[in-house]
mmCIF file of C-alpha atoms in Angstrom:
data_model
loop_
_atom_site.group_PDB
_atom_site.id
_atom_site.type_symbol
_atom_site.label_atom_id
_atom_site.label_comp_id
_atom_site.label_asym_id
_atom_site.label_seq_id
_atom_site.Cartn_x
_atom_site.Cartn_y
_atom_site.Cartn_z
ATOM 1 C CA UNK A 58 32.216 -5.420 -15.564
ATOM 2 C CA UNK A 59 32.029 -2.237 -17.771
ATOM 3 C CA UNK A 60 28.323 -0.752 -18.325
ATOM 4 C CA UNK A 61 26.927 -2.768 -15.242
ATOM 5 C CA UNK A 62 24.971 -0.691 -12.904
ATOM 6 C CA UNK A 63 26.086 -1.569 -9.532
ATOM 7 C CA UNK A 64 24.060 1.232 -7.809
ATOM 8 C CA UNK A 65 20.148 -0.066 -8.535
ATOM 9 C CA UNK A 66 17.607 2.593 -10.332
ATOM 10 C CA UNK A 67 16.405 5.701 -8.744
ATOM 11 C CA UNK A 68 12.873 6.250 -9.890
ATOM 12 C CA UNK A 69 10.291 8.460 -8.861
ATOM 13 C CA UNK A 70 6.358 8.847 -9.898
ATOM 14 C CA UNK A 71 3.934 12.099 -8.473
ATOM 15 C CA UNK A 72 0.487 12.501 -8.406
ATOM 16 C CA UNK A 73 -1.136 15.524 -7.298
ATOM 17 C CA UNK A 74 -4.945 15.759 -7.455
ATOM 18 C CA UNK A 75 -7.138 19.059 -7.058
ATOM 19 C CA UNK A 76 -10.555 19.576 -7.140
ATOM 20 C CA UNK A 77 -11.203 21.217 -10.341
ATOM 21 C CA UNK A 78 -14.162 23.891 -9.289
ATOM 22 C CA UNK A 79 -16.763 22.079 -11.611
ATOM 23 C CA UNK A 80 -17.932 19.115 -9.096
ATOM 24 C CA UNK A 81 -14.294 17.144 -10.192
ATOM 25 C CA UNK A 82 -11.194 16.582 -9.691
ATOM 26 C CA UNK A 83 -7.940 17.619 -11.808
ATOM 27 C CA UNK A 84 -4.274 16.286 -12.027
ATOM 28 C CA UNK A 85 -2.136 18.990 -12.340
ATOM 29 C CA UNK A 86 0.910 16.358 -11.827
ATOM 30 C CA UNK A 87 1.090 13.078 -12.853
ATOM 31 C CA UNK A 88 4.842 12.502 -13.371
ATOM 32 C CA UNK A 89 6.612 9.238 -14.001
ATOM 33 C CA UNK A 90 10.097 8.070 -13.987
ATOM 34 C CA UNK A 91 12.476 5.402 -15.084
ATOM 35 C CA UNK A 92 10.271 2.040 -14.831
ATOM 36 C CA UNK A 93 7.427 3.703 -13.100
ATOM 37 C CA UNK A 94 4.822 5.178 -15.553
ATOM 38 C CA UNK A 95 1.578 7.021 -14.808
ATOM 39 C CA UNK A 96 -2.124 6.814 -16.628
ATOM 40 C CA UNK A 97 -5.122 8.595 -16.064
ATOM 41 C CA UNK A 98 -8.103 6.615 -16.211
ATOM 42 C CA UNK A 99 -11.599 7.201 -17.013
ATOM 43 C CA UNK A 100 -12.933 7.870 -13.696
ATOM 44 C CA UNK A 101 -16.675 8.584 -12.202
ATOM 45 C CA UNK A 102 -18.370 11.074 -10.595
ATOM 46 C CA UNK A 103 -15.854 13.690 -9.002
ATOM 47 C CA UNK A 104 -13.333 10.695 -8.893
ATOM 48 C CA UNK A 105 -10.071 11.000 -10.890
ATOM 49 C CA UNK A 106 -8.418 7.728 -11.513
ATOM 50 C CA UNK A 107 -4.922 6.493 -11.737
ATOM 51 C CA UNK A 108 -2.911 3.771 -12.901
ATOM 52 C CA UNK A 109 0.278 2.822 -11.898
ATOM 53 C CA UNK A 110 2.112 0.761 -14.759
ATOM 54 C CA UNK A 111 5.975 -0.734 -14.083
ATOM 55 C CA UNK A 112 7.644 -0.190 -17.349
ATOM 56 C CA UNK A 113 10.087 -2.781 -16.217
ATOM 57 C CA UNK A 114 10.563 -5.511 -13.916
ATOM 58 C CA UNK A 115 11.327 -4.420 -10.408
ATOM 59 C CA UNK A 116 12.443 -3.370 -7.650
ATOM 60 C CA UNK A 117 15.950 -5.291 -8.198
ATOM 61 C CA UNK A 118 18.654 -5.234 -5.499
ATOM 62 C CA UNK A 119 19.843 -1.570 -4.715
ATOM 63 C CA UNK A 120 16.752 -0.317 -6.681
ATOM 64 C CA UNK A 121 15.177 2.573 -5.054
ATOM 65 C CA UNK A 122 11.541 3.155 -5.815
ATOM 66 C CA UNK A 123 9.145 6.377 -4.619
ATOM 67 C CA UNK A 124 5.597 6.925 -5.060
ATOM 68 C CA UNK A 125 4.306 10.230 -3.813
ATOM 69 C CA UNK A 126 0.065 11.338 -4.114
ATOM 70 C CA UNK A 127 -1.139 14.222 -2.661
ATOM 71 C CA UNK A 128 -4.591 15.177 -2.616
ATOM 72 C CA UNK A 129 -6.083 18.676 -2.105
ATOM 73 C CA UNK A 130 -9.188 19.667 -0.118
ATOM 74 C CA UNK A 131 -12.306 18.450 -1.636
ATOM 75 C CA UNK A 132 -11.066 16.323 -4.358
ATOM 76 C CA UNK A 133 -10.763 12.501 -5.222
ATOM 77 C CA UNK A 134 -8.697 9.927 -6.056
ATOM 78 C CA UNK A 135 -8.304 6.332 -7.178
ATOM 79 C CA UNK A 136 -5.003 4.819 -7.420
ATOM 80 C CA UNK A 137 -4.331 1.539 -8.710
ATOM 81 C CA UNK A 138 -1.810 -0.799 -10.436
ATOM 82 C CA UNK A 139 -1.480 -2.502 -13.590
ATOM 83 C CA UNK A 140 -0.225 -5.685 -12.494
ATOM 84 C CA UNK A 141 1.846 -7.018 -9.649
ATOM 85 C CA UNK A 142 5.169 -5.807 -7.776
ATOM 86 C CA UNK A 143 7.825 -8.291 -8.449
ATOM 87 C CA UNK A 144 10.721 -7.760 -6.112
ATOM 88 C CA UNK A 145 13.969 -9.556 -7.770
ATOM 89 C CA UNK A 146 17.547 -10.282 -6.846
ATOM 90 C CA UNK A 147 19.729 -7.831 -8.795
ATOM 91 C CA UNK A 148 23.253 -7.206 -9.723
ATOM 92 C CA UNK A 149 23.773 -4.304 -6.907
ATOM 93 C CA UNK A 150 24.311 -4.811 -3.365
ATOM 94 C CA UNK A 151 22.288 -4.150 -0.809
ATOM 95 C CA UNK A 152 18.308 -3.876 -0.498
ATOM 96 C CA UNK A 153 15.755 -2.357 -2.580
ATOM 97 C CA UNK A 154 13.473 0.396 -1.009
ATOM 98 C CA UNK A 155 9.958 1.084 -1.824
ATOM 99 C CA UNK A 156 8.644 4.654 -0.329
ATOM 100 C CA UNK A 157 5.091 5.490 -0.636
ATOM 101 C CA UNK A 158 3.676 9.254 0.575
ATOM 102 C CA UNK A 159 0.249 9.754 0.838
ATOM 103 C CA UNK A 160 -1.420 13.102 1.518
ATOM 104 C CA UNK A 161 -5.232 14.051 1.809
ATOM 105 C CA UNK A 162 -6.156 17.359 2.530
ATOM 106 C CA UNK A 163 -9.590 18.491 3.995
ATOM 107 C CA UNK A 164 -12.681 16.864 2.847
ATOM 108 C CA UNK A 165 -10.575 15.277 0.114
ATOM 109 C CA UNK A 166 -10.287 11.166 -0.373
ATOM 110 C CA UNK A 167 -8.059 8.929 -1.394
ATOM 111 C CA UNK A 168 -8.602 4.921 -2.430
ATOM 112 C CA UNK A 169 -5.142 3.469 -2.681
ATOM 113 C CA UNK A 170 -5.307 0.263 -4.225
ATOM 114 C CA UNK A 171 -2.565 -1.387 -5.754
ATOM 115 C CA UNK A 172 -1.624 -4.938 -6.713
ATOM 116 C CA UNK A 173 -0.029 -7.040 -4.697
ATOM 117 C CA UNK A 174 3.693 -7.231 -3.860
ATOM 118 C CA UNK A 175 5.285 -10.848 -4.406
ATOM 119 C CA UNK A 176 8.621 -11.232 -2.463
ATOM 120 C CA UNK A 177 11.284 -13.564 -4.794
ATOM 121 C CA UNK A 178 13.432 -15.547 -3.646
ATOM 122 C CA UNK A 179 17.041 -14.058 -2.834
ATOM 123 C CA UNK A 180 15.690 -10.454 -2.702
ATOM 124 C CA UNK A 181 15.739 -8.275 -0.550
ATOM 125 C CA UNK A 182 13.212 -5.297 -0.307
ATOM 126 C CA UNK A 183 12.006 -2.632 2.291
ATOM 127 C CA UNK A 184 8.691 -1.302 1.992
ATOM 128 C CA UNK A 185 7.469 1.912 3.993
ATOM 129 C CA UNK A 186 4.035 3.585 3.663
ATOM 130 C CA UNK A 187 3.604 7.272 4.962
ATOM 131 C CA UNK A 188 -0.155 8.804 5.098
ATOM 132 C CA UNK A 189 -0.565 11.958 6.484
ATOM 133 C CA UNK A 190 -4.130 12.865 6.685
ATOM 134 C CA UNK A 191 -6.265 15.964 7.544
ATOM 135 C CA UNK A 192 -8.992 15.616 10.486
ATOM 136 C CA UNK A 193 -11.766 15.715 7.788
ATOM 137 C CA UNK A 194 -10.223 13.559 5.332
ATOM 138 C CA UNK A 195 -11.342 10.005 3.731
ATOM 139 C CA UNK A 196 -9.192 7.147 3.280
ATOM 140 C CA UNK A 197 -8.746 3.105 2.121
ATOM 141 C CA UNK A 198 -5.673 1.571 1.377
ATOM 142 C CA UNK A 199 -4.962 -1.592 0.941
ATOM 143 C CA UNK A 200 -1.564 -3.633 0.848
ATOM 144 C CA UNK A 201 -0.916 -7.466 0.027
ATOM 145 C CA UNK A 202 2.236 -9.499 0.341
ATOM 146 C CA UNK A 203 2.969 -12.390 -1.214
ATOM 147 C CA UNK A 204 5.990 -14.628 0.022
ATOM 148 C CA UNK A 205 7.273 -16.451 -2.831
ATOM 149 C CA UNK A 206 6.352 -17.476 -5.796
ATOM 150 C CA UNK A 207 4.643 -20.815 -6.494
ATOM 151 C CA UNK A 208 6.513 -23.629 -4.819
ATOM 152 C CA UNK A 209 9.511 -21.034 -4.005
ATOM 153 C CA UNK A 210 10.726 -19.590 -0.886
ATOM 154 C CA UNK A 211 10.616 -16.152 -0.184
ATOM 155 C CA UNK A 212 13.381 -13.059 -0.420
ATOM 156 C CA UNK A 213 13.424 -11.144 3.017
ATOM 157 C CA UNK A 214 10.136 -7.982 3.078
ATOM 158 C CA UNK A 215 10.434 -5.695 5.449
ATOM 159 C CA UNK A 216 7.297 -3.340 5.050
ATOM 160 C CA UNK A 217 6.456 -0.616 7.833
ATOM 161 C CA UNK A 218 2.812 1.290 7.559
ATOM 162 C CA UNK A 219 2.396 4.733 8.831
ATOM 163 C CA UNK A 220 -0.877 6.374 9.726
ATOM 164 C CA UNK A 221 -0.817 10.079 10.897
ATOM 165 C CA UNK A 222 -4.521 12.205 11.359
ATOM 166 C CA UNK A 223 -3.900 15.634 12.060
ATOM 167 C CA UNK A 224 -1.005 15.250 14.223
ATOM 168 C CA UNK A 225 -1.162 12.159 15.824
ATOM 169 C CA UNK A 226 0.423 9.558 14.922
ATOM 170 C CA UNK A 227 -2.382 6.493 15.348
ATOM 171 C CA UNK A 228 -0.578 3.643 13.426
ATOM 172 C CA UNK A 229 3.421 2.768 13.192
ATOM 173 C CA UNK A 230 3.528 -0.835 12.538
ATOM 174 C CA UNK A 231 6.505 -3.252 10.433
ATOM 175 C CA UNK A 232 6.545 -6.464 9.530
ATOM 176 C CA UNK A 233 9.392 -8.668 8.437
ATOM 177 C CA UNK A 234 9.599 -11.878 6.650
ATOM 178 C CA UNK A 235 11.829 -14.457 5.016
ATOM 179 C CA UNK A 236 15.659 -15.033 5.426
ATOM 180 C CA UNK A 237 17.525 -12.850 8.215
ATOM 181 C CA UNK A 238 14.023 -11.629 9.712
ATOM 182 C CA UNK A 239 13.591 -12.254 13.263
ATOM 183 C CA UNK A 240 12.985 -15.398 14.690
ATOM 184 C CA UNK A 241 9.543 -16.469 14.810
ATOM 185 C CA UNK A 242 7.968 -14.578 11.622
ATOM 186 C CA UNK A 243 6.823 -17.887 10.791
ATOM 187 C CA UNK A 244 5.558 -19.332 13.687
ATOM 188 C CA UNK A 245 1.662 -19.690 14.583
ATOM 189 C CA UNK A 246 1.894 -15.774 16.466
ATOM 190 C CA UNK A 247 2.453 -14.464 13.091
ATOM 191 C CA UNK A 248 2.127 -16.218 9.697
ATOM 192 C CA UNK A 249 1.751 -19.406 10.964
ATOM 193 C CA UNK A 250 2.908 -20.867 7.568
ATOM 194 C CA UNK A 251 0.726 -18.481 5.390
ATOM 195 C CA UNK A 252 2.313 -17.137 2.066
ATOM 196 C CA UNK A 253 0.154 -13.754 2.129
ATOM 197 C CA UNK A 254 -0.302 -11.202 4.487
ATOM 198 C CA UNK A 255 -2.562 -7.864 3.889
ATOM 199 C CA UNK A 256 -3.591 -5.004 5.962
ATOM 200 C CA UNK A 257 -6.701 -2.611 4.852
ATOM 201 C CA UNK A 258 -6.982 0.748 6.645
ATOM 202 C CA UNK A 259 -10.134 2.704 6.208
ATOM 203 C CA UNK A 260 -10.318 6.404 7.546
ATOM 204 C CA UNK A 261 -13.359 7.844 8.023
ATOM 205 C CA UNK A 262 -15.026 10.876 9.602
ATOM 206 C CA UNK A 263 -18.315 9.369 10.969
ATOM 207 C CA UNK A 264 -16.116 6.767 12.834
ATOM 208 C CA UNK A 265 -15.856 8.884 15.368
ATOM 209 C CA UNK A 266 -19.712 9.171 15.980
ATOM 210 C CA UNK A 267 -20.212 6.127 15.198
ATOM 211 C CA UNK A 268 -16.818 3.561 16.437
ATOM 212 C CA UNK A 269 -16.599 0.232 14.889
ATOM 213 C CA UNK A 270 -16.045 -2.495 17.624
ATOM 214 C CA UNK A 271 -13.302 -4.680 17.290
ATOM 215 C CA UNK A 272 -14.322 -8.479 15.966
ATOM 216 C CA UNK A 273 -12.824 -11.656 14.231
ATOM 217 C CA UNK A 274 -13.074 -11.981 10.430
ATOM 218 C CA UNK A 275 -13.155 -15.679 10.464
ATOM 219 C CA UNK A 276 -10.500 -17.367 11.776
ATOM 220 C CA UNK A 277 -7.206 -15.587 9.997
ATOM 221 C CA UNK A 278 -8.239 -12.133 10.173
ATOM 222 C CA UNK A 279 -9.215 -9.180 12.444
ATOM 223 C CA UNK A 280 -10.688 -6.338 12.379
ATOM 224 C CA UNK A 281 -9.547 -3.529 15.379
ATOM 225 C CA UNK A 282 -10.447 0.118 15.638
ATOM 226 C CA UNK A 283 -7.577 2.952 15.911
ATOM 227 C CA UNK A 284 -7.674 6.043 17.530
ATOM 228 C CA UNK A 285 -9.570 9.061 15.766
ATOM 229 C CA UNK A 286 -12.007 7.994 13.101
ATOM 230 C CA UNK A 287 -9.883 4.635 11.100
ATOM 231 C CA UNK A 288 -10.082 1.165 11.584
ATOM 232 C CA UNK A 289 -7.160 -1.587 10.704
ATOM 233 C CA UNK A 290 -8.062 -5.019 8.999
ATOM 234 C CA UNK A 291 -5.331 -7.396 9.339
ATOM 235 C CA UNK A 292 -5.444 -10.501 7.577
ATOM 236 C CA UNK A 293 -3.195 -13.892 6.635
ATOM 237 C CA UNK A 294 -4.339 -16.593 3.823
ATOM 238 C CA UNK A 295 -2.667 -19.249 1.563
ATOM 239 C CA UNK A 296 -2.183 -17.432 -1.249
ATOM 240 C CA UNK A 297 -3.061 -14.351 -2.966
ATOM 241 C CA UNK A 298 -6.618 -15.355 -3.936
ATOM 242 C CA UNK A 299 -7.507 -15.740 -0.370
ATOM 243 C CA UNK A 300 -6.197 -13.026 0.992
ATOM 244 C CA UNK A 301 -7.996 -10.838 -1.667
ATOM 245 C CA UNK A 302 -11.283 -12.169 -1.257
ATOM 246 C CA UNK A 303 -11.326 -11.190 2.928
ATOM 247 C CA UNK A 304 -10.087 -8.063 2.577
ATOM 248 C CA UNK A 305 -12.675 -7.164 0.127
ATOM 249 C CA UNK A 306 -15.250 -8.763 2.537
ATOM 250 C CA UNK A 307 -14.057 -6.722 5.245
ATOM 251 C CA UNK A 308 -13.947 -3.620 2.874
ATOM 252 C CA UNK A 309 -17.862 -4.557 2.454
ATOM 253 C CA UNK A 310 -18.486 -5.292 5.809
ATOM 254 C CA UNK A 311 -17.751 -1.635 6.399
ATOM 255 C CA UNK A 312 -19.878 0.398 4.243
#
Protein backbone atom coordinates (compact mmCIF):
# COMPACT_ATOMS: atom_id res chain seq x y z
CA UNK A 1 0.00 0.00 0.00
CA UNK A 2 1.21 3.58 -0.87
CA UNK A 3 2.83 5.63 2.20
CA UNK A 4 3.39 2.32 4.27
CA UNK A 5 6.80 2.00 5.63
CA UNK A 6 7.87 -1.43 4.98
CA UNK A 7 11.50 -0.85 6.16
CA UNK A 8 10.90 -0.15 10.24
CA UNK A 9 12.45 3.30 11.79
CA UNK A 10 16.07 4.00 12.09
CA UNK A 11 16.57 5.97 15.24
CA UNK A 12 19.45 6.91 17.09
CA UNK A 13 19.98 8.79 20.68
CA UNK A 14 23.87 9.95 22.09
CA UNK A 15 24.96 10.84 25.27
CA UNK A 16 28.32 11.97 25.97
CA UNK A 17 29.22 13.03 29.52
CA UNK A 18 32.49 15.00 30.65
CA UNK A 19 33.58 16.07 33.75
CA UNK A 20 33.10 19.69 33.74
CA UNK A 21 36.44 20.95 35.81
CA UNK A 22 34.22 22.37 38.73
CA UNK A 23 33.65 18.95 40.84
CA UNK A 24 30.69 17.97 37.90
CA UNK A 25 29.88 16.60 35.14
CA UNK A 26 28.74 18.20 31.63
CA UNK A 27 26.79 16.86 28.52
CA UNK A 28 28.25 18.16 25.66
CA UNK A 29 25.85 15.65 23.56
CA UNK A 30 22.66 14.62 24.32
CA UNK A 31 21.10 13.93 20.89
CA UNK A 32 17.81 12.25 20.14
CA UNK A 33 16.16 10.86 17.16
CA UNK A 34 12.93 9.77 15.63
CA UNK A 35 10.93 8.17 18.75
CA UNK A 36 13.86 8.29 21.05
CA UNK A 37 14.12 11.63 22.98
CA UNK A 38 16.68 12.74 25.56
CA UNK A 39 16.24 14.87 29.07
CA UNK A 40 18.60 16.03 31.43
CA UNK A 41 17.61 15.69 34.85
CA UNK A 42 18.34 17.39 37.98
CA UNK A 43 21.11 15.37 39.20
CA UNK A 44 23.35 15.35 42.62
CA UNK A 45 26.60 15.79 43.58
CA UNK A 46 29.03 15.43 40.47
CA UNK A 47 26.23 13.15 38.96
CA UNK A 48 24.59 14.24 35.67
CA UNK A 49 21.32 12.58 35.04
CA UNK A 50 19.48 11.34 32.06
CA UNK A 51 16.24 10.35 30.89
CA UNK A 52 15.42 8.34 28.18
CA UNK A 53 11.73 9.12 26.91
CA UNK A 54 10.14 6.93 23.70
CA UNK A 55 8.28 9.52 21.80
CA UNK A 56 6.41 6.65 20.29
CA UNK A 57 5.54 3.19 20.75
CA UNK A 58 8.30 0.81 19.86
CA UNK A 59 10.50 -1.07 18.61
CA UNK A 60 7.93 -2.43 15.81
CA UNK A 61 8.99 -5.15 13.34
CA UNK A 62 12.05 -4.00 11.15
CA UNK A 63 12.53 -1.07 13.64
CA UNK A 64 16.07 -0.45 14.36
CA UNK A 65 16.86 1.25 17.62
CA UNK A 66 20.58 2.58 19.00
CA UNK A 67 21.51 3.99 22.20
CA UNK A 68 25.09 5.08 22.51
CA UNK A 69 26.68 6.83 26.21
CA UNK A 70 30.04 7.51 26.57
CA UNK A 71 31.55 8.73 29.58
CA UNK A 72 34.90 10.57 29.99
CA UNK A 73 37.51 10.17 32.74
CA UNK A 74 36.33 11.38 36.01
CA UNK A 75 32.80 12.14 35.33
CA UNK A 76 29.25 10.65 36.14
CA UNK A 77 26.31 9.46 34.90
CA UNK A 78 22.77 8.29 35.54
CA UNK A 79 20.74 6.96 32.83
CA UNK A 80 17.29 6.04 33.10
CA UNK A 81 13.91 5.60 31.31
CA UNK A 82 10.65 7.13 31.36
CA UNK A 83 8.55 4.22 31.16
CA UNK A 84 8.75 0.75 29.71
CA UNK A 85 10.09 -0.78 26.27
CA UNK A 86 7.19 -2.18 24.44
CA UNK A 87 8.36 -4.38 21.63
CA UNK A 88 5.29 -4.72 18.99
CA UNK A 89 4.51 -6.62 15.83
CA UNK A 90 4.80 -4.15 12.93
CA UNK A 91 3.98 -3.80 9.34
CA UNK A 92 7.79 -4.58 8.12
CA UNK A 93 9.37 -7.82 7.91
CA UNK A 94 11.83 -9.09 9.76
CA UNK A 95 13.08 -8.35 13.49
CA UNK A 96 13.58 -5.29 15.38
CA UNK A 97 17.13 -4.55 16.81
CA UNK A 98 17.94 -2.78 19.92
CA UNK A 99 21.88 -1.73 20.18
CA UNK A 100 23.11 -0.27 23.31
CA UNK A 101 27.06 1.14 23.60
CA UNK A 102 28.34 1.93 26.73
CA UNK A 103 31.70 3.58 27.36
CA UNK A 104 33.43 4.68 30.73
CA UNK A 105 36.62 6.12 30.66
CA UNK A 106 39.11 6.29 33.66
CA UNK A 107 37.82 6.97 37.04
CA UNK A 108 34.52 7.85 35.38
CA UNK A 109 30.98 5.91 36.30
CA UNK A 110 28.16 5.02 34.80
CA UNK A 111 24.54 3.75 36.46
CA UNK A 112 22.52 2.42 33.58
CA UNK A 113 19.15 1.92 34.62
CA UNK A 114 16.38 1.66 32.42
CA UNK A 115 12.85 0.27 32.54
CA UNK A 116 12.06 -2.85 31.73
CA UNK A 117 11.61 -4.42 28.28
CA UNK A 118 8.13 -6.32 27.81
CA UNK A 119 8.27 -8.80 24.83
CA UNK A 120 4.51 -8.77 22.87
CA UNK A 121 3.18 -11.25 21.47
CA UNK A 122 4.05 -11.84 17.62
CA UNK A 123 7.22 -9.66 17.84
CA UNK A 124 10.17 -10.20 17.25
CA UNK A 125 13.18 -8.22 18.78
CA UNK A 126 17.04 -8.58 19.26
CA UNK A 127 18.61 -6.90 22.01
CA UNK A 128 22.55 -6.48 22.32
CA UNK A 129 24.40 -4.56 25.08
CA UNK A 130 28.12 -3.48 24.45
CA UNK A 131 30.20 -1.95 27.59
CA UNK A 132 33.56 -1.23 27.11
CA UNK A 133 35.15 -0.14 30.25
CA UNK A 134 38.52 1.34 31.40
CA UNK A 135 40.57 -0.65 34.24
CA UNK A 136 39.65 2.16 36.74
CA UNK A 137 36.19 2.62 35.79
CA UNK A 138 32.72 2.18 37.84
CA UNK A 139 29.77 0.51 36.62
CA UNK A 140 25.85 -0.89 37.34
CA UNK A 141 23.56 -1.79 34.83
CA UNK A 142 20.69 -3.34 35.07
CA UNK A 143 18.32 -5.11 32.44
CA UNK A 144 14.71 -6.71 32.92
CA UNK A 145 12.64 -8.75 30.53
CA UNK A 146 9.31 -9.25 30.62
CA UNK A 147 7.66 -12.12 28.46
CA UNK A 148 4.28 -11.10 27.65
CA UNK A 149 1.93 -9.09 28.69
CA UNK A 150 -0.72 -10.01 31.28
CA UNK A 151 -2.32 -13.32 30.41
CA UNK A 152 -0.46 -13.17 26.82
CA UNK A 153 2.25 -15.14 25.37
CA UNK A 154 5.36 -13.78 24.49
CA UNK A 155 7.03 -12.46 20.92
CA UNK A 156 10.54 -14.18 20.47
CA UNK A 157 13.74 -11.78 22.67
CA UNK A 158 16.86 -12.49 21.81
CA UNK A 159 19.13 -10.20 24.09
CA UNK A 160 23.07 -10.76 24.21
CA UNK A 161 25.17 -8.71 27.11
CA UNK A 162 28.69 -7.75 26.54
CA UNK A 163 31.20 -6.87 29.21
CA UNK A 164 34.76 -5.77 28.11
CA UNK A 165 37.48 -4.19 31.03
CA UNK A 166 40.43 -2.98 29.45
CA UNK A 167 40.79 -5.55 26.90
CA UNK A 168 39.36 -8.52 28.04
CA UNK A 169 36.47 -9.57 27.26
CA UNK A 170 34.93 -11.01 30.87
CA UNK A 171 31.19 -11.42 29.91
CA UNK A 172 29.52 -12.56 26.34
CA UNK A 173 26.31 -14.05 27.28
CA UNK A 174 22.55 -14.32 25.06
CA UNK A 175 19.50 -15.38 25.94
CA UNK A 176 16.53 -16.32 23.83
CA UNK A 177 12.94 -16.70 24.50
CA UNK A 178 9.49 -17.28 23.07
CA UNK A 179 8.46 -18.74 19.60
CA UNK A 180 11.41 -20.17 17.30
CA UNK A 181 13.99 -19.96 20.35
CA UNK A 182 15.70 -23.08 21.11
CA UNK A 183 14.22 -25.84 22.68
CA UNK A 184 14.20 -25.81 26.29
CA UNK A 185 14.12 -21.86 27.09
CA UNK A 186 11.30 -22.78 29.12
CA UNK A 187 12.16 -25.65 30.89
CA UNK A 188 13.24 -25.74 34.75
CA UNK A 189 17.35 -25.14 33.45
CA UNK A 190 16.26 -21.82 32.38
CA UNK A 191 12.96 -19.98 33.06
CA UNK A 192 11.31 -22.69 34.42
CA UNK A 193 7.92 -21.01 33.60
CA UNK A 194 8.96 -17.47 34.87
CA UNK A 195 7.70 -14.38 32.80
CA UNK A 196 10.83 -12.11 33.86
CA UNK A 197 14.31 -12.50 33.65
CA UNK A 198 17.03 -9.69 34.78
CA UNK A 199 20.70 -9.56 35.01
CA UNK A 200 22.58 -6.69 37.21
CA UNK A 201 26.31 -6.21 36.57
CA UNK A 202 28.25 -4.11 38.97
CA UNK A 203 31.95 -3.10 38.11
CA UNK A 204 34.01 -2.05 40.60
CA UNK A 205 37.66 -1.29 41.37
CA UNK A 206 38.00 -2.53 45.01
CA UNK A 207 36.60 -5.94 43.77
CA UNK A 208 39.69 -6.87 43.01
CA UNK A 209 41.10 -6.39 46.63
CA UNK A 210 38.38 -7.34 47.98
CA UNK A 211 36.39 -10.47 45.56
CA UNK A 212 32.83 -11.11 46.27
CA UNK A 213 32.21 -14.94 46.67
CA UNK A 214 29.72 -16.46 44.69
CA UNK A 215 26.20 -17.28 46.73
CA UNK A 216 22.39 -17.96 46.17
CA UNK A 217 19.94 -15.02 46.33
CA UNK A 218 17.10 -17.08 47.51
CA UNK A 219 16.00 -19.63 45.54
CA UNK A 220 15.63 -17.91 41.78
CA UNK A 221 18.64 -15.92 41.75
CA UNK A 222 22.49 -15.91 41.91
CA UNK A 223 24.97 -13.97 42.47
CA UNK A 224 28.69 -15.08 40.68
CA UNK A 225 31.87 -13.08 40.47
CA UNK A 226 33.62 -12.33 36.90
CA UNK A 227 37.00 -11.91 36.15
CA UNK A 228 38.72 -8.41 36.98
CA UNK A 229 36.83 -6.34 39.50
CA UNK A 230 32.58 -7.04 38.38
CA UNK A 231 30.21 -9.31 39.62
CA UNK A 232 26.93 -10.74 37.61
CA UNK A 233 23.44 -11.07 39.42
CA UNK A 234 21.21 -13.24 37.53
CA UNK A 235 17.78 -13.51 38.48
CA UNK A 236 14.10 -15.11 37.30
CA UNK A 237 10.58 -14.10 39.07
CA UNK A 238 6.82 -14.10 38.16
CA UNK A 239 6.47 -10.93 37.03
CA UNK A 240 8.04 -7.65 36.87
CA UNK A 241 7.45 -6.68 40.52
CA UNK A 242 9.45 -9.58 41.64
CA UNK A 243 12.08 -9.45 39.65
CA UNK A 244 12.60 -5.72 40.60
CA UNK A 245 12.51 -6.09 44.15
CA UNK A 246 15.75 -8.91 44.09
CA UNK A 247 17.71 -7.16 41.96
CA UNK A 248 17.52 -4.14 44.05
CA UNK A 249 18.25 -6.42 47.09
CA UNK A 250 21.18 -7.73 45.47
CA UNK A 251 22.17 -4.12 44.33
CA UNK A 252 22.03 -3.48 48.33
CA UNK A 253 23.58 -6.46 49.29
CA UNK A 254 26.61 -5.06 47.53
CA UNK A 255 27.38 -1.75 48.86
Amino acid sequence: MDGVNVTGVRATARIVAREDGRGGTALPVLEGDGPLALRRTRGSGAEAQVMLVGAMSGPLGGDHFAVEAGVGAGARLRVGSAAATIALPGQAKGESRYDVRLSVAEDGELHWLPEQLISVRGSDLRVATRVDLAESARLVLREEQVLGRVGEEPGRLTSRLTLRIGERTVLDQELACGPGAPGGWDGPAVLGGHRAVGQLLVVRPEFTRKPVAARMLGECASLVPLAGPAVLVSAIASDALRLRRVLDEALASLE
